[in-house]
Every structure is written in structure tokens, then in C-alpha cells.
Amino acid sequence: SPFPGVRFSSSIGVDEVKALAALMTFKCAVRTSVCLTRSFPDVPFGGATTGVRIDPRKYSDHELEKITRHFTVEMAKKGFIGPGIDVLAPDVSTGEREMSWIADTYTHTLGYQDINSQACVTGKPISQGGVHGRHSATGRGVLHGIENYLTNTDYMDCIGLSPGFPGKTFVLQGFGKVGLYTMKYLHDYGACCICVGDTDGAIYNPGGIDPKELKDYEQGHSTIVGFPKAEPYDGSILEVPCDILIPAAIEKQLTRENARRVQAKIIAEADNGPTTPAAHEIFLQRNILVIPDVYVNAGGVTVSFFEWLKNLNHVSYGRLSFQYEWESSYYLLQSVQHSLEQCFGKARGEIPILPSPVTPGPCDCKCLQPWRHTGLTALLSLWQIMTTVARYNLGLDQRTAAYLCALERIFTVYNEASFT
């Protein structure tokens, strides 16, 4: 199974792990079925999830490292993790640091004879085989997922919104990695964040909250509470009037009890499973567009897939081909230069070929941005979902359409492999 999330949470249990593993299965099937398998037809799409039942805030860094390394050894002994088994990825309360501990432990224990041992985990630091943009991948995926719907005039007419981000307000529940980058990208595209909530409390400013200023404050104070450019908010932020509601915290936040009080036109599920089935039905009745988690928050698993391939290939993407592409572009522009000079002459001298400020250099390590952004937009996945909506006349029910796409893909593979 690819990229099961590792979460440290005091509430994690067997049922939660099973549910998250099922969601990961559907998420990978939706994303890979028409987006990634065009280039990599053998990508697996099964899902898994794992975790440790602790409250990481009650442990020192040294204690967390010991717990993480012990967890890795026990998982490896039972054959649950490895480059070709379950490739772990960060989730709630885990990040680059924990992934680095896991990779180091696995490499120096059961994986010491495996050249691909670093591929046992994704979300690693760049120096250990990670990829640029993994931090922000899920947030960027949320941005593009929302954008693909906001630019669709049919859906916007159906819910009574004008197309595009400018002028739209949004409310964000959760200010972790996903919430932070989602807020940043939507702000850059012209949307206005009016309310942010986290475990410590919530803040509200109808004029807008700047993501960079909030991030700087949170890093200095370890909380968003007390942010000077917003007021404290005591009510449920899920019920704040806005255009877009983005739950980016934990599961089962939108329920039968509060669904009728939600005052948003669009709900983008940046977290796994924030909406219960009962709430989903209420949103359909109220003509609220819910962009399901299996589509909109799959940016992280998409980039994890590319990190995994990079580790297996032992070559960074773009390193071998960038110089060729750079020289090809240069010779193409040189041909244009010669053509212009032949047409207009050289009365004013040669027409120079100068790179623009945004042209990446040969040593620009962010030359991988284009394929990351292409993967995260997932237009082909969206096309498949919308086609399924039209085929079964599902209206605004994007979740059922996404599940149908995933199940059809899974059944096809099982059927062709004679498992059915």
C-alpha cells in the first residue's frame, strides 16, 4: 500500500485506522486512475494508515525520538513497512523530523542491505531524499481542487457564486501544515480569510487575516490566540458566514447536529473525513457544494508518490534532462533571433536573447515545480468525477461520483487479476 500516514494522537484507535485506510485506498484510486497512471501504469492504489496512541505535547524531543525509533523497529519486524511494502508518510503531529528518524532506523536495522531502504518513507528532509514542496503539497492540492470548481460556471451558477477567487471569503479550521499553506495559497489567489480556528481557540477579522503575519505570530507564541490584528471568536467557526469553509483539522467535524447551521456555499474537505454521512445528505438538500476529501486533499499522496519514485531511481527528477531542455530552448530562441534579423535587418544591432527573471537556471533546485503543479491540479481526475456526475445525474453529489470512480478502478484491476 502506498504512503500510509503516521499520526501521533491520543484518540487514535483500530476503527479510526481502518476508516482512514479505506479513505486512502479511494483517494489513491481517484487520483492515480486517470492522472498518474498515464505515465506510471503500475502505480499501486491500495491504502493504509498507522499511528501511535500518545499525546506528543507531553513528551520531550528525546522521548519522541525513542518512541518513533521503537515504533519503526516493531513495524519492520512484522513486515509492515519497507520500500516495496508500506511506504510511510507524515500525518497528524508528524513531519520531516519523524520521517527522518524512521528512515534512519529502518536503514540501519532491517534495511541495511537494501539499496532502496531510504524509499521506506516519504516526507523526508531534502538532504535525505525528500522533494521540494512536500510541506505545501496538500495545501496546494486544496487550492487547485477548489480552483477547478470555482472556474466551472455551471457549478457556480448552481450554488449562486461568481467564478474565481477574488472577493471570496473563507473560514479555516486547523492551522497546521495543511491549513497554513491552504490559507497562504488562497490568499495569494485573491480570497480573503476572515476566521481561523485551532485547538487553542479561534480568531476573527471580517477585513481579512494575513497568513504570513499569522504564521509569524504563531511561531513566536506557539498559538494563534491573541493575534493582535483579529478578535477572539468564541462560537463555532464552522458556522461563520462565508463563501468557502475549509475543515483542515480532524475527522467528524460536520455532523447532523451542526450541518443546518453551516453558512457556506462551498465546503472543501482539506482533512480526512470531516463530514459525516448524515451531514453530507443535509448539505445536498441545502444546495451546498462539498468537494470531497478523496479528491481535494490528495496533493500530499501525489507528491509522496514522486518522492518514492525518486528514491527508487536514485536520481532527482530533472537532473538528467534539464540541461538538454535548457539548450533546446536556447537554440529555438536563437533560430527566432536569426529569423527576425533576416526579416528586419541589423540596423539597430543584433537582437539579444535574454532570459526573463522567472526563467529557472540550470542549478535551480526548484526546476521540479512544473510536474508537481501539474500533478496537483488533477484536471483529468476532475473530468472523470464530473463525467460520472453527469452519467448518473448526481447533481452536487461529488462524493458519490468520486467513490464510483475509485470503486470502478479497483474492480477493474481485481477483475483483470482474477480476484473477483
Short mmCIF file of C-alpha atoms in Angstrom, two decimals:
data_model
loop_
_atom_site.label_atom_id
_atom_site.label_comp_id
_atom_site.label_asym_id
_atom_site.label_seq_id
_atom_site.Cartn_x
_atom_site.Cartn_y
_atom_site.Cartn_z
CA SER A 1 0.00 0.00 0.00
CA PRO A 2 1.41 3.43 -0.82
CA PHE A 3 2.14 6.17 1.69
CA PRO A 4 0.10 5.34 4.83
CA GLY A 5 0.06 8.34 7.13
CA VAL A 6 1.77 8.04 10.51
CA ARG A 7 -0.07 10.01 13.17
CA PHE A 8 0.67 10.61 16.84
CA SER A 9 -2.68 11.08 18.54
CA SER A 10 -4.16 10.23 21.92
CA SER A 11 -7.50 9.41 20.26
CA ILE A 12 -6.33 7.00 17.58
CA GLY A 13 -7.90 3.54 17.59
CA VAL A 14 -8.49 0.49 15.42
CA ASP A 15 -11.73 1.79 13.89
CA GLU A 16 -10.15 5.14 13.06
CA VAL A 17 -7.19 3.43 11.41
CA LYS A 18 -9.49 1.18 9.36
CA ALA A 19 -11.57 4.15 8.19
CA LEU A 20 -8.51 6.21 7.24
CA ALA A 21 -7.01 3.25 5.38
CA ALA A 22 -10.21 2.88 3.35
CA LEU A 23 -10.19 6.60 2.56
CA MET A 24 -6.56 6.36 1.43
CA THR A 25 -7.50 3.49 -0.88
CA PHE A 26 -10.23 5.54 -2.55
CA LYS A 27 -8.07 8.66 -2.64
CA CYS A 28 -5.22 6.90 -4.44
CA ALA A 29 -7.64 5.25 -6.87
CA VAL A 30 -9.30 8.58 -7.71
CA ARG A 31 -6.02 10.41 -8.19
CA THR A 32 -3.97 7.73 -9.90
CA SER A 33 -6.62 6.21 -12.10
CA VAL A 34 -6.53 8.95 -14.72
CA CYS A 35 -3.77 11.28 -13.59
CA LEU A 36 -0.66 9.35 -12.57
CA THR A 37 -1.10 6.05 -14.35
CA ARG A 38 -0.87 7.75 -17.73
CA SER A 39 2.87 7.93 -17.10
CA PHE A 40 3.25 5.24 -14.44
CA PRO A 41 0.71 2.48 -15.15
CA ASP A 42 2.00 0.18 -12.41
CA VAL A 43 1.40 2.59 -9.51
CA PRO A 44 -0.32 0.79 -6.61
CA PHE A 45 -3.54 2.23 -5.26
CA GLY A 46 -4.20 0.35 -2.04
CA GLY A 47 -4.34 2.38 1.13
CA ALA A 48 -3.16 2.07 4.72
CA THR A 49 -2.80 4.14 7.89
CA THR A 50 -0.85 3.70 11.10
CA GLY A 51 -0.15 5.60 14.28
CA VAL A 52 0.89 5.70 17.91
CA ARG A 53 -1.60 6.49 20.65
CA ILE A 54 0.23 9.26 22.52
CA ASP A 55 -0.14 12.99 23.06
CA PRO A 56 3.16 14.28 21.59
CA ARG A 57 2.87 17.54 23.53
CA LYS A 58 3.52 15.62 26.76
CA TYR A 59 6.88 14.24 25.61
CA SER A 60 10.31 15.78 25.09
CA ASP A 61 12.02 15.62 21.71
CA HIS A 62 14.35 12.91 23.01
CA GLU A 63 11.43 10.82 24.26
CA LEU A 64 9.58 11.24 20.96
CA GLU A 65 12.65 10.08 19.07
CA LYS A 66 12.90 6.93 21.20
CA ILE A 67 9.19 6.20 20.69
CA THR A 68 9.45 6.74 16.93
CA ARG A 69 12.51 4.52 16.56
CA HIS A 70 10.94 1.75 18.66
CA PHE A 71 7.76 2.01 16.59
CA THR A 72 9.83 1.67 13.40
CA VAL A 73 11.67 -1.42 14.59
CA GLU A 74 8.47 -3.17 15.66
CA MET A 75 6.71 -2.32 12.38
CA ALA A 76 9.70 -3.50 10.34
CA LYS A 77 9.98 -6.79 12.28
CA LYS A 78 6.35 -7.58 11.48
CA GLY A 79 6.90 -6.79 7.81
CA PHE A 80 4.56 -3.79 7.78
CA ILE A 81 6.94 -1.21 6.31
CA GLY A 82 9.54 -1.17 3.56
CA PRO A 83 10.20 0.36 0.11
CA GLY A 84 8.05 -2.30 -1.55
CA ILE A 85 5.52 -2.88 1.23
CA ASP A 86 4.01 0.13 3.05
CA VAL A 87 5.81 3.41 2.37
CA LEU A 88 5.10 5.66 5.34
CA ALA A 89 4.29 9.37 5.12
CA PRO A 90 3.67 12.18 7.64
CA ASP A 91 0.23 12.81 9.10
CA VAL A 92 -1.14 14.41 12.29
CA SER A 93 1.67 15.57 14.64
CA THR A 94 4.42 14.09 12.45
CA GLY A 95 6.66 15.73 9.88
CA GLU A 96 10.16 15.78 8.40
CA ARG A 97 11.81 15.12 11.76
CA GLU A 98 9.82 11.97 12.50
CA MET A 99 10.19 10.73 8.92
CA SER A 100 13.94 11.22 9.19
CA TRP A 101 14.04 9.13 12.39
CA ILE A 102 12.02 6.37 10.74
CA ALA A 103 14.20 6.30 7.60
CA ASP A 104 17.41 6.23 9.66
CA THR A 105 16.14 3.48 11.96
CA TYR A 106 14.92 1.28 9.11
CA THR A 107 18.11 1.81 7.07
CA HIS A 108 20.35 0.78 9.97
CA THR A 109 18.29 -2.24 11.09
CA LEU A 110 16.30 -4.44 8.73
CA GLY A 111 17.08 -2.35 5.65
CA TYR A 112 20.85 -2.14 5.92
CA GLN A 113 21.34 -4.49 2.94
CA ASP A 114 18.69 -2.84 0.77
CA ILE A 115 19.89 -0.11 -1.60
CA ASN A 116 16.33 1.23 -1.71
CA SER A 117 15.89 1.45 2.07
CA GLN A 118 15.50 5.26 2.03
CA ALA A 119 12.32 4.73 0.00
CA CYS A 120 10.62 3.22 3.06
CA VAL A 121 9.19 6.63 3.95
CA THR A 122 8.28 9.91 2.23
CA GLY A 123 8.12 13.45 3.57
CA LYS A 124 11.83 13.33 4.44
CA PRO A 125 14.21 16.33 4.56
CA ILE A 126 15.71 17.28 1.19
CA SER A 127 19.16 16.11 2.31
CA GLN A 128 17.80 12.60 2.84
CA GLY A 129 15.99 12.15 -0.43
CA GLY A 130 12.95 14.35 0.06
CA VAL A 131 11.48 16.61 -2.59
CA HIS A 132 10.88 20.34 -2.63
CA GLY A 133 7.29 21.28 -1.94
CA ARG A 134 6.29 18.24 0.13
CA HIS A 135 5.41 20.54 3.05
CA SER A 136 2.97 22.54 0.99
CA ALA A 137 1.74 19.76 -1.29
CA THR A 138 -1.61 19.10 0.39
CA GLY A 139 -2.34 22.81 0.71
CA ARG A 140 -1.54 23.41 -2.95
CA GLY A 141 -3.71 20.45 -3.88
CA VAL A 142 -6.59 22.02 -1.93
CA LEU A 143 -6.05 25.28 -3.80
CA HIS A 144 -6.19 23.63 -7.21
CA GLY A 145 -9.10 21.42 -6.22
CA ILE A 146 -11.15 24.48 -5.21
CA GLU A 147 -9.95 26.42 -8.26
CA ASN A 148 -11.13 23.71 -10.64
CA TYR A 149 -14.65 24.05 -9.27
CA LEU A 150 -14.59 27.84 -8.90
CA THR A 151 -13.75 28.24 -12.57
CA ASN A 152 -16.64 25.99 -13.63
CA THR A 153 -19.52 28.34 -14.39
CA ASP A 154 -22.14 25.57 -14.31
CA TYR A 155 -21.35 24.65 -10.72
CA MET A 156 -21.03 28.28 -9.64
CA ASP A 157 -24.40 29.14 -11.19
CA CYS A 158 -25.90 26.17 -9.37
CA ILE A 159 -24.80 27.42 -5.92
CA GLY A 160 -25.13 31.13 -6.67
CA LEU A 161 -21.48 32.23 -6.68
CA SER A 162 -19.50 34.17 -9.27
CA PRO A 163 -16.48 32.31 -10.74
CA GLY A 164 -12.95 32.97 -9.47
CA PHE A 165 -11.21 33.59 -6.15
CA PRO A 166 -11.19 37.43 -5.93
CA GLY A 167 -13.77 38.68 -3.47
CA LYS A 168 -14.44 35.25 -1.94
CA THR A 169 -14.27 34.82 1.84
CA PHE A 170 -13.19 31.62 3.54
CA VAL A 171 -13.02 30.16 7.04
CA LEU A 172 -10.24 27.80 8.05
CA GLN A 173 -10.48 25.19 10.79
CA GLY A 174 -6.99 23.98 11.68
CA PHE A 175 -3.70 25.88 11.36
CA GLY A 176 -1.27 23.01 10.88
CA LYS A 177 0.77 22.34 7.75
CA VAL A 178 -2.31 21.81 5.59
CA GLY A 179 -4.21 24.79 6.98
CA LEU A 180 -1.27 27.18 6.79
CA TYR A 181 -0.44 26.53 3.14
CA THR A 182 -4.09 26.38 2.11
CA MET A 183 -4.59 29.80 3.68
CA LYS A 184 -1.45 31.17 2.01
CA TYR A 185 -2.32 29.96 -1.48
CA LEU A 186 -5.95 31.06 -1.36
CA HIS A 187 -4.80 34.47 -0.09
CA ASP A 188 -2.32 34.74 -2.98
CA TYR A 189 -5.14 33.99 -5.43
CA GLY A 190 -7.30 36.82 -4.07
CA ALA A 191 -9.55 35.13 -1.49
CA CYS A 192 -9.94 36.62 1.99
CA CYS A 193 -9.62 34.58 5.20
CA ILE A 194 -11.95 36.02 7.85
CA CYS A 195 -11.70 33.37 10.58
CA VAL A 196 -9.14 30.78 11.71
CA GLY A 197 -9.59 28.21 14.45
CA ASP A 198 -7.15 25.84 16.13
CA THR A 199 -7.07 23.63 19.22
CA ASP A 200 -6.32 26.62 21.46
CA GLY A 201 -9.07 28.89 20.15
CA ALA A 202 -10.24 30.97 17.20
CA ILE A 203 -9.72 34.47 15.82
CA TYR A 204 -11.95 36.58 13.58
CA ASN A 205 -11.47 39.65 11.39
CA PRO A 206 -14.09 40.47 8.72
CA GLY A 207 -11.49 42.59 6.92
CA GLY A 208 -9.17 39.63 6.42
CA ILE A 209 -6.26 37.90 8.18
CA ASP A 210 -2.81 37.93 6.58
CA PRO A 211 -1.35 34.38 6.52
CA LYS A 212 2.28 35.47 6.83
CA GLU A 213 1.60 37.70 9.81
CA LEU A 214 -0.42 34.95 11.49
CA LYS A 215 2.30 32.39 10.82
CA ASP A 216 4.98 34.67 12.30
CA TYR A 217 2.82 35.28 15.37
CA GLU A 218 2.07 31.56 15.81
CA GLN A 219 5.75 30.64 15.56
CA GLY A 220 6.64 33.20 18.21
CA HIS A 221 3.81 32.41 20.62
CA SER A 222 3.00 28.73 19.82
CA THR A 223 -0.66 29.68 19.39
CA ILE A 224 -2.87 31.83 17.19
CA VAL A 225 -4.80 33.09 20.22
CA GLY A 226 -4.04 36.72 20.95
CA PHE A 227 -3.16 37.63 17.37
CA PRO A 228 -3.28 41.46 17.53
CA LYS A 229 -4.94 42.01 14.14
CA ALA A 230 -8.02 39.89 14.87
CA GLU A 231 -10.59 39.47 17.62
CA PRO A 232 -11.13 36.32 19.68
CA TYR A 233 -14.05 34.23 18.45
CA ASP A 234 -15.98 32.16 20.97
CA GLY A 235 -18.61 30.50 18.77
CA SER A 236 -18.26 27.59 16.36
CA ILE A 237 -16.13 28.70 13.42
CA LEU A 238 -17.87 26.09 11.27
CA GLU A 239 -20.98 28.26 11.43
CA VAL A 240 -19.34 31.59 10.46
CA PRO A 241 -20.96 33.06 7.28
CA CYS A 242 -18.52 32.71 4.37
CA ASP A 243 -18.23 31.57 0.76
CA ILE A 244 -15.81 28.66 1.39
CA LEU A 245 -15.47 26.58 4.55
CA ILE A 246 -12.24 24.58 4.85
CA PRO A 247 -12.10 21.96 7.63
CA ALA A 248 -8.41 21.08 7.96
CA ALA A 249 -8.31 19.61 11.47
CA ILE A 250 -9.63 16.17 12.44
CA GLU A 251 -12.43 13.80 11.47
CA LYS A 252 -16.20 14.13 12.06
CA GLN A 253 -16.40 17.89 12.49
CA LEU A 254 -19.52 18.43 10.37
CA THR A 255 -22.35 16.35 11.79
CA ARG A 256 -26.13 16.05 11.85
CA GLU A 257 -26.20 18.47 14.80
CA ASN A 258 -24.40 21.43 13.16
CA ALA A 259 -24.86 20.85 9.40
CA ARG A 260 -28.01 23.00 9.19
CA ARG A 261 -26.20 25.93 10.82
CA VAL A 262 -23.32 25.97 8.32
CA GLN A 263 -23.46 29.19 6.26
CA ALA A 264 -21.01 28.45 3.45
CA LYS A 265 -21.62 27.87 -0.26
CA ILE A 266 -18.63 25.53 -0.69
CA ILE A 267 -17.05 23.06 1.74
CA ALA A 268 -13.55 21.90 0.75
CA GLU A 269 -12.51 18.90 2.83
CA ALA A 270 -8.81 19.55 3.43
CA ASP A 271 -8.89 16.96 6.23
CA ASN A 272 -9.73 13.26 6.01
CA GLY A 273 -13.37 12.52 6.76
CA PRO A 274 -14.54 15.81 8.34
CA THR A 275 -18.14 15.28 7.17
CA THR A 276 -20.39 12.52 8.48
CA PRO A 277 -22.84 10.79 6.09
CA ALA A 278 -25.80 12.49 7.80
CA ALA A 279 -24.23 15.94 7.35
CA HIS A 280 -23.43 15.14 3.73
CA GLU A 281 -27.12 14.48 2.99
CA ILE A 282 -28.10 17.73 4.69
CA PHE A 283 -25.61 19.69 2.60
CA LEU A 284 -27.04 18.18 -0.58
CA GLN A 285 -30.54 19.21 0.50
CA ARG A 286 -29.28 22.75 1.22
CA ASN A 287 -27.55 23.06 -2.18
CA ILE A 288 -24.07 23.32 -0.65
CA LEU A 289 -21.20 22.08 -2.83
CA VAL A 290 -18.96 19.67 -0.89
CA ILE A 291 -15.61 18.99 -2.58
CA PRO A 292 -14.73 15.56 -1.14
CA ASP A 293 -11.51 14.75 0.67
CA VAL A 294 -10.65 11.87 -1.66
CA TYR A 295 -10.18 14.44 -4.41
CA VAL A 296 -9.27 17.79 -2.89
CA ASN A 297 -6.71 16.80 -0.22
CA ALA A 298 -4.77 14.24 -2.28
CA GLY A 299 -1.87 16.60 -3.02
CA GLY A 300 0.27 15.06 -0.29
CA VAL A 301 -0.04 11.50 -1.53
CA THR A 302 0.59 12.69 -5.10
CA VAL A 303 3.93 14.26 -4.20
CA SER A 304 4.77 11.32 -1.91
CA PHE A 305 4.44 9.13 -5.00
CA PHE A 306 7.05 11.22 -6.83
CA GLU A 307 9.39 11.20 -3.82
CA TRP A 308 9.11 7.42 -3.67
CA LEU A 309 9.99 7.10 -7.36
CA LYS A 310 12.89 9.50 -6.91
CA ASN A 311 14.27 7.32 -4.11
CA LEU A 312 13.89 4.12 -6.15
CA ASN A 313 15.52 5.69 -9.21
CA HIS A 314 18.32 7.26 -7.13
CA VAL A 315 18.18 10.31 -9.41
CA SER A 316 16.43 13.62 -8.79
CA TYR A 317 13.80 14.44 -11.36
CA GLY A 318 15.04 16.92 -13.93
CA ARG A 319 18.75 16.47 -13.18
CA LEU A 320 19.43 14.40 -16.30
CA SER A 321 17.08 16.18 -18.67
CA PHE A 322 17.26 19.82 -17.57
CA GLN A 323 20.46 20.69 -19.43
CA TYR A 324 19.08 19.17 -22.64
CA GLU A 325 15.81 21.10 -22.28
CA TRP A 326 17.70 24.30 -21.47
CA GLU A 327 19.90 24.00 -24.57
CA SER A 328 16.92 23.05 -26.77
CA SER A 329 15.06 26.17 -25.67
CA TYR A 330 18.16 28.30 -26.26
CA TYR A 331 18.63 27.00 -29.81
CA LEU A 332 14.94 27.52 -30.54
CA LEU A 333 15.17 31.16 -29.44
CA GLN A 334 18.38 31.55 -31.41
CA SER A 335 16.50 30.38 -34.52
CA VAL A 336 13.83 33.02 -33.82
CA GLN A 337 16.58 35.63 -33.43
CA HIS A 338 18.15 34.77 -36.82
CA SER A 339 14.73 34.82 -38.49
CA LEU A 340 13.95 38.28 -37.11
CA GLU A 341 17.35 39.61 -38.14
CA GLN A 342 16.88 38.29 -41.68
CA CYS A 343 13.46 39.93 -41.87
CA PHE A 344 14.21 43.30 -40.24
CA GLY A 345 17.96 43.53 -40.73
CA LYS A 346 20.61 44.51 -38.21
CA ALA A 347 20.30 48.28 -38.49
CA ARG A 348 19.96 48.53 -34.72
CA GLY A 349 22.37 45.69 -33.97
CA GLU A 350 21.73 42.08 -33.07
CA ILE A 351 18.51 41.16 -31.31
CA PRO A 352 19.73 39.72 -27.99
CA ILE A 353 18.36 36.57 -26.34
CA LEU A 354 17.94 37.37 -22.66
CA PRO A 355 16.31 35.13 -20.02
CA SER A 356 13.38 36.62 -18.16
CA PRO A 357 13.57 36.99 -14.34
CA VAL A 358 11.31 33.93 -13.91
CA THR A 359 13.38 31.64 -16.15
CA PRO A 360 14.90 28.88 -13.94
CA GLY A 361 18.65 28.43 -14.12
CA PRO A 362 20.44 25.13 -14.71
CA CYS A 363 21.17 24.79 -10.99
CA ASP A 364 17.74 25.87 -9.79
CA CYS A 365 16.71 23.05 -7.48
CA LYS A 366 13.08 24.10 -7.85
CA CYS A 367 13.01 23.07 -11.50
CA LEU A 368 10.70 20.28 -10.35
CA GLN A 369 7.86 22.75 -9.68
CA PRO A 370 6.09 22.21 -13.05
CA TRP A 371 5.43 18.47 -12.65
CA ARG A 372 4.38 18.96 -9.03
CA HIS A 373 1.87 21.62 -10.02
CA THR A 374 0.65 19.56 -12.95
CA GLY A 375 0.06 16.56 -10.72
CA LEU A 376 -1.77 18.58 -8.08
CA THR A 377 -4.23 20.24 -10.45
CA ALA A 378 -5.60 16.77 -11.28
CA LEU A 379 -7.80 18.07 -14.09
CA LEU A 380 -8.15 14.58 -15.51
CA SER A 381 -9.40 13.29 -12.16
CA LEU A 382 -11.89 16.14 -12.00
CA TRP A 383 -13.04 15.40 -15.54
CA GLN A 384 -13.69 11.78 -14.57
CA ILE A 385 -15.66 12.84 -11.46
CA MET A 386 -17.77 15.36 -13.37
CA THR A 387 -18.40 12.83 -16.15
CA THR A 388 -19.65 10.37 -13.53
CA VAL A 389 -21.89 13.08 -12.04
CA ALA A 390 -23.46 13.66 -15.45
CA ARG A 391 -23.77 9.94 -16.22
CA TYR A 392 -25.72 9.18 -13.05
CA ASN A 393 -27.41 12.59 -12.69
CA LEU A 394 -25.91 13.16 -9.24
CA GLY A 395 -26.20 16.95 -9.17
CA LEU A 396 -23.88 18.37 -6.50
CA ASP A 397 -23.04 14.96 -5.04
CA GLN A 398 -19.34 14.92 -5.88
CA ARG A 399 -18.51 12.43 -3.12
CA THR A 400 -20.63 9.63 -4.58
CA ALA A 401 -19.14 10.33 -8.01
CA ALA A 402 -15.59 10.17 -6.61
CA TYR A 403 -16.32 6.90 -4.81
CA LEU A 404 -17.80 5.45 -8.00
CA CYS A 405 -14.64 6.40 -9.91
CA ALA A 406 -12.48 4.77 -7.25
CA LEU A 407 -14.56 1.59 -6.99
CA GLU A 408 -14.73 1.15 -10.76
CA ARG A 409 -10.95 1.44 -10.93
CA ILE A 410 -10.43 -1.05 -8.08
CA PHE A 411 -12.95 -3.52 -9.51
CA THR A 412 -11.32 -3.33 -12.96
CA VAL A 413 -7.91 -4.20 -11.52
CA TYR A 414 -9.32 -7.00 -9.33
CA ASN A 415 -11.32 -8.38 -12.23
CA GLU A 416 -8.36 -8.37 -14.62
CA ALA A 417 -6.25 -10.07 -11.95
CA SER A 418 -8.96 -12.75 -11.46
CA PHE A 419 -9.56 -11.77 -7.82
CA THR A 420 -13.33 -11.33 -8.26
#
